[in-house]
Coordinates of C-alpha atoms and ligand atoms in Angstrom, one line a residue:
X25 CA 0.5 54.6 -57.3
X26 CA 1.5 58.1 -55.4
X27 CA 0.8 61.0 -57.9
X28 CA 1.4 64.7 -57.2
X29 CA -0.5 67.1 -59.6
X30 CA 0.9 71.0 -59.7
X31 CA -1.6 73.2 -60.4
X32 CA -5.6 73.4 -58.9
X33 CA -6.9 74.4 -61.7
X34 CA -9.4 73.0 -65.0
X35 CA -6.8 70.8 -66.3
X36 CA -5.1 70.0 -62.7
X37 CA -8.5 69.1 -61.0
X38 CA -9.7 67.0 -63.5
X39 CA -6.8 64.9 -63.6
X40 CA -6.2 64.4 -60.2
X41 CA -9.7 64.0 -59.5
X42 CA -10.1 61.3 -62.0
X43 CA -6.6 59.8 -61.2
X44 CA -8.0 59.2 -57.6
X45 CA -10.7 57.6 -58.9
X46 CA -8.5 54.9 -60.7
X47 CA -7.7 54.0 -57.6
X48 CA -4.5 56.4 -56.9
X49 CA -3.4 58.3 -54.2
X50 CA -3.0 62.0 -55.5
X51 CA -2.3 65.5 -53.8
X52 CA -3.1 68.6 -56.3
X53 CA -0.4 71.3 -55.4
X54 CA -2.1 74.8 -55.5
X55 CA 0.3 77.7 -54.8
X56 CA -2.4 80.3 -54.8
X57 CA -3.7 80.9 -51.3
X58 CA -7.1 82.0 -51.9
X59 CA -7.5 79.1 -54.7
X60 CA -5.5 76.3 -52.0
X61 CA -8.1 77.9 -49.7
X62 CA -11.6 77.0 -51.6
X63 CA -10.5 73.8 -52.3
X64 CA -9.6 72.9 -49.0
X65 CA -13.0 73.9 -47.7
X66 CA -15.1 71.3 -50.6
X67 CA -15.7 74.4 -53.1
X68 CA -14.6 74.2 -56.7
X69 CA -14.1 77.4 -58.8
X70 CA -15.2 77.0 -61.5
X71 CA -18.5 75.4 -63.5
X72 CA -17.4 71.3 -64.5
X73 CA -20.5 69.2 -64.7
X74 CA -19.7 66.3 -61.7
X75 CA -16.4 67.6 -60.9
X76 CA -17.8 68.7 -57.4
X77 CA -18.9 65.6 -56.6
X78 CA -16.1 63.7 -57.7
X79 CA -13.7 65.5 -56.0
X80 CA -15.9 65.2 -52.6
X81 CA -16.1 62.0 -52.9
X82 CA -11.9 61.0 -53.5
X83 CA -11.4 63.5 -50.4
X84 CA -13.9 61.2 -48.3
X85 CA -12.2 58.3 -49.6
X86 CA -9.1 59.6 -48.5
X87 CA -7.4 59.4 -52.2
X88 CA -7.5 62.9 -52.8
X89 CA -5.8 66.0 -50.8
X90 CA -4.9 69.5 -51.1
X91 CA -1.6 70.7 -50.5
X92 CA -0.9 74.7 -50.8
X93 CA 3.2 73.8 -51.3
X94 CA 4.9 71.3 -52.4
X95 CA 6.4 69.9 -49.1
X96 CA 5.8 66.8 -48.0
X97 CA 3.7 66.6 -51.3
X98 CA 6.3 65.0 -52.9
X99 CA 7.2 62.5 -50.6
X100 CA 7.4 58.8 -52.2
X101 CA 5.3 59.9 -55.5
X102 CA 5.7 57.8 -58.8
X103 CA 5.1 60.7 -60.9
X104 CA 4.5 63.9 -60.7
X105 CA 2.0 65.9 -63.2
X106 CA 2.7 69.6 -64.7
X107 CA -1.2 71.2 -65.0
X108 CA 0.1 74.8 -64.7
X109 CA -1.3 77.5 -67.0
X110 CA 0.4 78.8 -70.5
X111 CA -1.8 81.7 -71.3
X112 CA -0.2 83.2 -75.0
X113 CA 2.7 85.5 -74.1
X114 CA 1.1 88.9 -74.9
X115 CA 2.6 90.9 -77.7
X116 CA 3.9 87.4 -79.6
X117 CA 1.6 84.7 -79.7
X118 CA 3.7 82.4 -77.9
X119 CA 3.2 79.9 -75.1
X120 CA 4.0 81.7 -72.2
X121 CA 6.4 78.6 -70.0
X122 CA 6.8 81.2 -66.8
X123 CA 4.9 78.6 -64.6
X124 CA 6.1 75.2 -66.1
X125 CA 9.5 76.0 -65.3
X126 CA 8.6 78.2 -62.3
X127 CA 6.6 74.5 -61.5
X128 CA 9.9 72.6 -62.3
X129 CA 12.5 74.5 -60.2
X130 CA 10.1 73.9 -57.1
X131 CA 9.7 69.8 -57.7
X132 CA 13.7 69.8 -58.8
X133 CA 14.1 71.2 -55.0
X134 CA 11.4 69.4 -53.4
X135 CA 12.2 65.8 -54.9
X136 CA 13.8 63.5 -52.5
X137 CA 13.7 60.5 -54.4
X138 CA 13.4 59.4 -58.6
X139 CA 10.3 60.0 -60.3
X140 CA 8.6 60.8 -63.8
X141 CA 8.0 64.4 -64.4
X142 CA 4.3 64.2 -66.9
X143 CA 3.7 67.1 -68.4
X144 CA -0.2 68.0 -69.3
X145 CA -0.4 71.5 -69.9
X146 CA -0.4 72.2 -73.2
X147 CA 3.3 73.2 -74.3
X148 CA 5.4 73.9 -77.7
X149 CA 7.1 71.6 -79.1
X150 CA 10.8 71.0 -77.3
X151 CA 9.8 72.2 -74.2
X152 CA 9.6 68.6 -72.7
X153 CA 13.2 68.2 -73.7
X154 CA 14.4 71.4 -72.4
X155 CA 12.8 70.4 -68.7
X156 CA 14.6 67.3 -69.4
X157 CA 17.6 69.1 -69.5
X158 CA 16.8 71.8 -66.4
X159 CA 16.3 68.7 -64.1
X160 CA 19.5 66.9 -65.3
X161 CA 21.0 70.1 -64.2
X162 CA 19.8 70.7 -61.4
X163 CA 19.3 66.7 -59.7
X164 CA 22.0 65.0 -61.5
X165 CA 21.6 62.5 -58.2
X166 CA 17.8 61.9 -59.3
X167 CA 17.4 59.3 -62.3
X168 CA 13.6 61.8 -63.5
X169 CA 12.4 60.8 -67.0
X170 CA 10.2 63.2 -68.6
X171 CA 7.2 62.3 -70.4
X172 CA 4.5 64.3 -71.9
X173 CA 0.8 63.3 -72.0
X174 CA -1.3 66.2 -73.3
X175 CA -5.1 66.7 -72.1
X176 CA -8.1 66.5 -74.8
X177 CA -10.5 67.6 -72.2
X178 CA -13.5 69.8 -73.7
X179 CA -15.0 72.3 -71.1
X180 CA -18.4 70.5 -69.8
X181 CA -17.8 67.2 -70.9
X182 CA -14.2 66.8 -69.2
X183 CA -15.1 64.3 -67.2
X184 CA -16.4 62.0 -70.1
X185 CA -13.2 62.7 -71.7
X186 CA -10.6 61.8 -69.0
X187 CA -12.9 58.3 -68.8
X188 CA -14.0 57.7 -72.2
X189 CA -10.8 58.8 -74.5
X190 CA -10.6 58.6 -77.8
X191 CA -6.8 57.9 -77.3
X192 CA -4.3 59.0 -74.7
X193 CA -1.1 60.2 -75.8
X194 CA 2.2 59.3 -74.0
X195 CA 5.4 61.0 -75.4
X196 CA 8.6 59.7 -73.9
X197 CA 11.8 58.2 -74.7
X198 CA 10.5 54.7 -73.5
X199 CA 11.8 52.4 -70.4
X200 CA 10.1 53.3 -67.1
X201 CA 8.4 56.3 -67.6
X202 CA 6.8 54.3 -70.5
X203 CA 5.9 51.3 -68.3
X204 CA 4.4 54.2 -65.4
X205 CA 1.9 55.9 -67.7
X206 CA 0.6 52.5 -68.7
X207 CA 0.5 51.4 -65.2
X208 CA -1.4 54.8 -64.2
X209 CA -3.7 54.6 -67.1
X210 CA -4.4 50.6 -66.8
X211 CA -7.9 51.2 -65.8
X212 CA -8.7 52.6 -68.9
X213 CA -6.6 50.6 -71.3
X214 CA -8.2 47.4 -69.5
X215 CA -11.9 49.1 -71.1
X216 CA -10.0 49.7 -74.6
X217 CA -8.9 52.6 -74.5
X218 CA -6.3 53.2 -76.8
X219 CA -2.5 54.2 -75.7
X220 CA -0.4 55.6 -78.1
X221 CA 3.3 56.2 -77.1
X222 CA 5.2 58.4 -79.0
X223 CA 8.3 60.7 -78.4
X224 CA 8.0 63.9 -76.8
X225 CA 8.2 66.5 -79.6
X226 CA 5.3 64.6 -81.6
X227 CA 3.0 64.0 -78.3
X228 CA 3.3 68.0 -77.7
X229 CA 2.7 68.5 -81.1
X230 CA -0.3 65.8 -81.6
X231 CA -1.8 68.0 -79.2
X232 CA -1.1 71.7 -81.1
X233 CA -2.6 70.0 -84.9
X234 CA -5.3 68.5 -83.0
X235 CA -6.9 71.6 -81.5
X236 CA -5.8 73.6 -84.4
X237 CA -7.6 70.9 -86.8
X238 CA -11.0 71.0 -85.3
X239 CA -10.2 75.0 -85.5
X240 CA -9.9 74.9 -89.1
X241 CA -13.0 72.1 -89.2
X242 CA -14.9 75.1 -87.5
X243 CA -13.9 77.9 -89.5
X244 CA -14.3 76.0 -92.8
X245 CA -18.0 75.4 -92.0
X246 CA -18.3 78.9 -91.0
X247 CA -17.4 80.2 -94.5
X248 CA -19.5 77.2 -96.1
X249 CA -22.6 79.1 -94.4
X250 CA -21.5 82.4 -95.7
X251 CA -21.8 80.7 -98.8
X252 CA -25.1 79.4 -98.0
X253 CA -26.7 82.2 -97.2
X254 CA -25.9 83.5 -100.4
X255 CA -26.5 81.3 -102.2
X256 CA -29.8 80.3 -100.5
X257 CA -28.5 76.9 -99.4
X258 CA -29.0 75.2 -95.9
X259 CA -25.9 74.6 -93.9
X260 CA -27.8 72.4 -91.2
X261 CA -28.1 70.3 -94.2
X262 CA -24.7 70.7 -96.2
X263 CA -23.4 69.4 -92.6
X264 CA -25.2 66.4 -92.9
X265 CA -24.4 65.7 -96.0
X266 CA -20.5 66.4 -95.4
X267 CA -20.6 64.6 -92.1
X268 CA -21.9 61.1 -93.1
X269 CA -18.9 61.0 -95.1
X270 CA -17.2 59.2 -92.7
X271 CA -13.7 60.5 -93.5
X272 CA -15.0 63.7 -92.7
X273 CA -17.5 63.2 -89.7
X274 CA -20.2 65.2 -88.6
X275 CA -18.4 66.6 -85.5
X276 CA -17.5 70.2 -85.2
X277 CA -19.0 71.2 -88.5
X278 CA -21.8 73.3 -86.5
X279 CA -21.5 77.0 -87.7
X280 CA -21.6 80.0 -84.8
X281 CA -20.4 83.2 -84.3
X282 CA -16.8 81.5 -84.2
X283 CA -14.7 80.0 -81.9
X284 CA -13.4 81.0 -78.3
X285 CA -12.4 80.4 -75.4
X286 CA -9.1 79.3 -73.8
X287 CA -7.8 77.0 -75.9
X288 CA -8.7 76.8 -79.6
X289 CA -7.7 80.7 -79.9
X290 CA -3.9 80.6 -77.9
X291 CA -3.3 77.0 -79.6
X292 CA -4.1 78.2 -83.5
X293 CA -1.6 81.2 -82.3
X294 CA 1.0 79.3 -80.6
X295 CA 0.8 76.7 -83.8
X296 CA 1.4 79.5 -86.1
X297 CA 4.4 80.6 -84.6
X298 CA 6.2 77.3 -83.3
X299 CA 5.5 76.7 -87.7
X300 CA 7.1 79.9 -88.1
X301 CA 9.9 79.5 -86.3
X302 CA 10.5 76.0 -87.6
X303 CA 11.1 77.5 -91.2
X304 CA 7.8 75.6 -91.7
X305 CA 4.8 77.9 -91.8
X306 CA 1.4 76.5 -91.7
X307 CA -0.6 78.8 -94.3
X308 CA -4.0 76.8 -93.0
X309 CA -3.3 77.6 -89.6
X310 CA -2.6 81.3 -90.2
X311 CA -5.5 81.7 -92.1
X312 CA -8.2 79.7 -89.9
X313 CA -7.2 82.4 -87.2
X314 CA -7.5 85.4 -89.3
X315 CA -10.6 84.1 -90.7
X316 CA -12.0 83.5 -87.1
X317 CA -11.1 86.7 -85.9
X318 CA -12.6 88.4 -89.3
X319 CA -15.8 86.6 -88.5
X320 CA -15.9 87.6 -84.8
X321 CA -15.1 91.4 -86.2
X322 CA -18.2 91.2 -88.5
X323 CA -20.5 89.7 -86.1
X324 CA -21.8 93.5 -84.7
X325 CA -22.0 94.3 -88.8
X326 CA -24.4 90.9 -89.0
X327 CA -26.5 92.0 -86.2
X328 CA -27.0 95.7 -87.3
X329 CA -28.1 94.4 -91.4
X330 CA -30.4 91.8 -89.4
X331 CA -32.2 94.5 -87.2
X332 CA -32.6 96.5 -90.8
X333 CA -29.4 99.0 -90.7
X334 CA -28.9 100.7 -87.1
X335 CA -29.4 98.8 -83.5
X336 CA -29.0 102.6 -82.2
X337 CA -32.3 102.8 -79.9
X338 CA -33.2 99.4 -79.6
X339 CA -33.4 97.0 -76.4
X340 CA -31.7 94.0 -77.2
X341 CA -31.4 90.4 -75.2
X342 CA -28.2 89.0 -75.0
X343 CA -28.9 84.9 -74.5
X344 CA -25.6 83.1 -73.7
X345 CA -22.3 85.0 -72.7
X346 CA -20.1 81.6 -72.2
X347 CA -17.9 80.9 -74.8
X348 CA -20.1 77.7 -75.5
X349 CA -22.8 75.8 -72.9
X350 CA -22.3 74.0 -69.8
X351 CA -19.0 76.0 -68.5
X352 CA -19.3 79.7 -66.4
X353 CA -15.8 80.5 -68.8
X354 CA -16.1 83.2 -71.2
X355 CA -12.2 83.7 -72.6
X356 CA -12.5 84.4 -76.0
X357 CA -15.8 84.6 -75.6
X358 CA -17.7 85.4 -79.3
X359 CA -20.7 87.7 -77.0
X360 CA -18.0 90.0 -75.1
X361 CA -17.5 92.2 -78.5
X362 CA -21.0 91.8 -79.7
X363 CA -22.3 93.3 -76.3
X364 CA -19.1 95.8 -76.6
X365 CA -20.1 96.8 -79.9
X366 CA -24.1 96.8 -79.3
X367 CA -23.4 99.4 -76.7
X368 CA -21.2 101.4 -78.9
X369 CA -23.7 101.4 -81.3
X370 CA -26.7 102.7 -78.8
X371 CA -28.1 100.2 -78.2
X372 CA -29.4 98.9 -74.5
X373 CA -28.0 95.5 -73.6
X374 CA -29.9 93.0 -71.2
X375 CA -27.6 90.3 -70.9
X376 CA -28.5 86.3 -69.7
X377 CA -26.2 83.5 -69.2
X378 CA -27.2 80.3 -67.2
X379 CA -23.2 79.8 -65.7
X380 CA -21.7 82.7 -66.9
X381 CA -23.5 86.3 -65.2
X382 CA -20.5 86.1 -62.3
X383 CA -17.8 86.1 -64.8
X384 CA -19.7 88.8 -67.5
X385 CA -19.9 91.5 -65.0
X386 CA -16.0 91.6 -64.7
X387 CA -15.7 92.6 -68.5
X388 CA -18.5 95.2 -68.3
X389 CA -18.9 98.7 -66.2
X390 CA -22.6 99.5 -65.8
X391 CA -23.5 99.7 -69.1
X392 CA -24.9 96.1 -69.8
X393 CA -28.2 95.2 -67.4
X394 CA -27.6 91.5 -66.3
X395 CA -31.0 89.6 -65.1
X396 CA -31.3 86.1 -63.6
X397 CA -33.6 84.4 -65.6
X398 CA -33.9 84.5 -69.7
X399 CA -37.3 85.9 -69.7
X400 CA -36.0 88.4 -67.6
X401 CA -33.7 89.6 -69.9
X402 CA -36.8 89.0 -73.1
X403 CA -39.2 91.0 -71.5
X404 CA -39.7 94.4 -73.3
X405 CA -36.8 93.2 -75.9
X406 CA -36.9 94.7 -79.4
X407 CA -34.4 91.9 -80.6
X408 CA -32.9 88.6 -79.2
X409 CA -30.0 87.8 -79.9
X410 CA -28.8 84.1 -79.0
X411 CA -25.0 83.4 -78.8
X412 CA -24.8 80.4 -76.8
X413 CA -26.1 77.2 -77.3
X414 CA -27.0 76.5 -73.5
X415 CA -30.2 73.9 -73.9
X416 CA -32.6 75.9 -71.6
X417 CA -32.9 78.2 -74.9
X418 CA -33.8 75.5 -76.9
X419 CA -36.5 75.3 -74.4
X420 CA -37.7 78.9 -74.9
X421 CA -41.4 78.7 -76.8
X422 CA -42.0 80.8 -79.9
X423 CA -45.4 81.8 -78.0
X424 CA -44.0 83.1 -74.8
X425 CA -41.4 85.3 -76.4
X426 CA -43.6 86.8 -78.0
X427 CA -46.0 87.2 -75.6
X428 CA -42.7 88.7 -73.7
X429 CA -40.8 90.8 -76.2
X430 CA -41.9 94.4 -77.5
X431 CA -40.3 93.7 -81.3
X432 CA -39.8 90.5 -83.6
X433 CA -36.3 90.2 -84.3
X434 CA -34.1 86.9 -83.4
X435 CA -30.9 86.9 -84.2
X436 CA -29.7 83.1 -83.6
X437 CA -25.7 82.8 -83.7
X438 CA -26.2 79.0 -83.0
X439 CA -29.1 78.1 -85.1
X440 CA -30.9 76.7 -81.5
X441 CA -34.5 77.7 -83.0
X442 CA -36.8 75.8 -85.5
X443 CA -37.7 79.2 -87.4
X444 CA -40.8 78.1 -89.3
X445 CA -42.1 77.8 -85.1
X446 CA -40.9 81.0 -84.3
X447 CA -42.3 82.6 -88.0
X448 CA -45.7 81.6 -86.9
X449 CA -45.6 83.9 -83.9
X450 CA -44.7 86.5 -86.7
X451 CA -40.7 86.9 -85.6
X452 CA -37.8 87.6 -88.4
X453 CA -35.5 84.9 -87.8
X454 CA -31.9 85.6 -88.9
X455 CA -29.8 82.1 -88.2
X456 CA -26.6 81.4 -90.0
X457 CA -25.5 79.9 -92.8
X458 CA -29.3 79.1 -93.1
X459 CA -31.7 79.6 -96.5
X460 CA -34.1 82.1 -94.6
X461 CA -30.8 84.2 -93.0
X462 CA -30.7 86.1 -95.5
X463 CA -34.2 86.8 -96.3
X464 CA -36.1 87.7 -93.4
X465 CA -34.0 89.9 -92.3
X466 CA -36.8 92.6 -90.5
X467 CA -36.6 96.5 -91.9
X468 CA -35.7 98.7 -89.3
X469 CA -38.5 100.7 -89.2
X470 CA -40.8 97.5 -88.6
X471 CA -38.9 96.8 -85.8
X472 CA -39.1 100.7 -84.8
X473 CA -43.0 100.6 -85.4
X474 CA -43.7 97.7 -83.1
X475 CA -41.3 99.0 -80.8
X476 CA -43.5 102.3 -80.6
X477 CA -46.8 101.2 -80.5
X478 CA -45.5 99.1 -77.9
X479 CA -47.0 96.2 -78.3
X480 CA -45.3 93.9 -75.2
X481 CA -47.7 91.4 -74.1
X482 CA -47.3 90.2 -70.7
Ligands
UGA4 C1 -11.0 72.2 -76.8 C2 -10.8 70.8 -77.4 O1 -12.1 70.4 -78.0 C3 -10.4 69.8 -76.4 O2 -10.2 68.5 -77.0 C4 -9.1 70.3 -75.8 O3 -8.6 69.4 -74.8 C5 -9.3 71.6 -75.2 O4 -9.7 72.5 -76.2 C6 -8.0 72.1 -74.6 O5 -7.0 72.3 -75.3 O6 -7.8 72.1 -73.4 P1 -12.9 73.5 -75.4 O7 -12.1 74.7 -75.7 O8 -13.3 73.2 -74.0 O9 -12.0 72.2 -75.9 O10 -14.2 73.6 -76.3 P2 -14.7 73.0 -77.6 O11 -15.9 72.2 -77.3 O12 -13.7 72.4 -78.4 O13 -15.2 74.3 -78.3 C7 -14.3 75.4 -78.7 C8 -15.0 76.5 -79.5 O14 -15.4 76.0 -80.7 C9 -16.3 77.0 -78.8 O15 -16.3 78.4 -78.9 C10 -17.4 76.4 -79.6 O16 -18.6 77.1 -79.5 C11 -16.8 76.3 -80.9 N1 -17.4 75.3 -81.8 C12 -17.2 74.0 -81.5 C13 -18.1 75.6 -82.9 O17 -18.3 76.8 -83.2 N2 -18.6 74.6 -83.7 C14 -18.5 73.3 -83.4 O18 -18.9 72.5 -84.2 C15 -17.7 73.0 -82.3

């Protein structure tokens, strides 16, 4: 099978790196000259566990190519696959569709011959039909079916996903461009994977409830450990004993600061308003996003009550910038207004993140002190405050932190620490959603007192 994929980047690279390795021969289409340009030399912009190697080892076998237009990239494909971006339209909450059909007028011109048009960026509802359309009008030589197949890849396990689905999802009005996608995907299918065709307004949408569902799942369990920590309960185990429920699972029930990045926030948004505009509003939706952004609001509020009223004065650690581990992407990300507001507040920030420091500098001027290692960023701290869950910070030893820090204060966004461990060593440990949040909560002024008599071991 010939594939073309348009669009270099998370989504586009994935799939045409993984497509090779079924066995097909694909060309990923990157218009941007500096982007066309790494990926022509072997270098991948951003942070994908495996996608590196993956993609060096398709180009060595000759299955994969880079093409910075899209002539002669089209020549003889079976399909061609839409990974452009749809950032939210600013102002509205809407997909912005500037690049798909940017994408489409450019194969519409370039297409010599019939083939299926997949689209897997994530799009509202209708837009596969109204490509559909566009092409009719602009190739009513070319017989091109248009199918949708939306991506369920999760930042730092994409991989896995693309070859380990839970399902893949084809939306399309049947005949060939049914019988292409099960040819393309055959590899997987042949291990049980499951295929589930569809038409194209449910597949776009199957894509929209599931992202917005595992939203809600998130910002339910958030409130349940506001609840908890009034209520001196223990969310770690309220989430076990919601999760072995198995209608509910135990999967994204793991309270944080809320969620980010690119997709959860501009799909809840986008949901919201392709509901609205259907004269069908979804109340659930609306309010998981307000209640995520109300939690992300409070979370400099949370931090000042756990350091005993006022963070003005103190050095503070910043572990984890990413929006969650094993990715260098911070969109959305829950630590850019806690360091924002930390600052604001007078406090110094000394920012970590294994993937992420490249990325973090862009969002801040000189006012945030960025170190390469987490002990760097401990050493001297008054409070740490961790906001990602990368595993080296599960790592970090209650002994050395305090044998690095000047105060006792941990605030843990992701609930990475064992606390009695940590306790031991004399810290306050403020987690969420856990029975001891709320409690040891350290008074200012002890913090302030072992801050003065300076008492940093090192
Ligand atoms: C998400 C979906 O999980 C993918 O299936 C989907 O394909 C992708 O969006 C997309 O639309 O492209 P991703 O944004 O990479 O993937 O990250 P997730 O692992 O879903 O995490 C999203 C946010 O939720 C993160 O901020 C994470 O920290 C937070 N989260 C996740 C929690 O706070 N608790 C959890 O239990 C799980």
């Amino acid at each position: 099978m010939k594939i073309a994929v348009i669009g270099g980047g998370y989504v586009g690279l994935v799939t045409g790196a993984c497509l090779a390795n079924f066995g097909h021969g694909v060309t990923i289409v990157e218009g941007d000259p500096t982007r066309y340009a790494m990926l022509a030399s072997g270098k991948i912009p951003i942070h994908e566990p495996g996608l590196e190697e993956l993609v060096a080892l398709q180009c060595e076998k000759r299955l994969l190519s880079f093409a910075p237009d899209l002539r002669g990239a089209l020549e003889g494909v079976d399909a061609v696959f839409l990974a452009v971006g749809t950032p939210s339209r600013r102002g509205d909450g809407h997909a912005d569709l500037t690049y798909i059909f940017a994408a489409v007028r450019q194969v519409a011109a370039a297409l010599t011959a019939p083939a299926v048009l997949v689209t897997k960026s994530t799009v509202p509802v209708g837009t596969g039909r109204r490509i559909a359309n566009l092409m009719q009008e602009l190739r009513p030589d070319l017989a091109i079916d248009v199918a949708s197949n939306p991506e369920f890849l999760r930042e730092g396990k994409a991989l896995l996903d693309f070859m380990r689905p839970d399902r893949i999802v084809v939306g399309c009005a049947g005949g060939h461009a049914r019988a292409l996608l099960e040819a393309i995907y055959a590899p997987l299918t042949a291990r049980g994977a499951k295929l589930l065709v569809t038409g194209i307004e449910t597949a776009e949408l199957i894509k929209y409830a599931a992202n917005s569902f595992l939203a809600m799942k998130i910002s339910f369990i958030n409130e349940m450990a506001d609840i908890c920590e009034r209520v001196a309960a223990d969310v770690a185990d309220l989430v076990q004993g919601l999760g072995l429920d198995s209608r509910i699972g135990a999967q994204f029930l793991q309270p944080g600061p809320g969620f980010g990045g690119s997709c959860f926030p501009k799909d809840t948004e986008a949901l919201a308003r392709i509901a609205q505009d259907a004269g069908a509003p979804s109340r659930l939706v609306e309010s998981t996003i307000a209640a995520n952004s109300a939690r992300k609001a409070g979370l400099g509020a949370r931090i000042n009550q756990a350091c005993g009223g006022s963070v003005a004065g103190l050095k503070i650690a910043v572990l984890g910038l990413t929006f969650k581990p094993d990715t260098d992407d911070l969109r959305d990300s829950p630590a850019l207004p806690v360091m924002h507001r930390m600052v604001e507040d007078g406090a110094t920030v000394h920012a970590y993140d294994p993937q992420g420091m490249e990325q973090a500098r862009l969002y801040f001027d000189d006012n945030v002190s960025f170190h390469d290692s987490a002990k760097a960023a401990l050493l001297g701290a008054d409070v740490a405050i961790i906001m990602t869950e990368w595993a080296e910070f599960q790592r970090l030893s209650a002994r050395d932190m305090h044998q690095w820090m000047r105060g006792h204060c941990i605030i843990d966004m992701r609930n990475v620490f064992e606390p009695s461990a940590f306790q031991a060593e004399g810290f306050s440990v403020t987690g969420i959603g856990r029975p001891w949040s709320a409690i040891q909560a350290r008074p200012l002024a002890e913090i302030r007192s072992t801050r003065e008599t300076g008492s940093q071991r090192s």
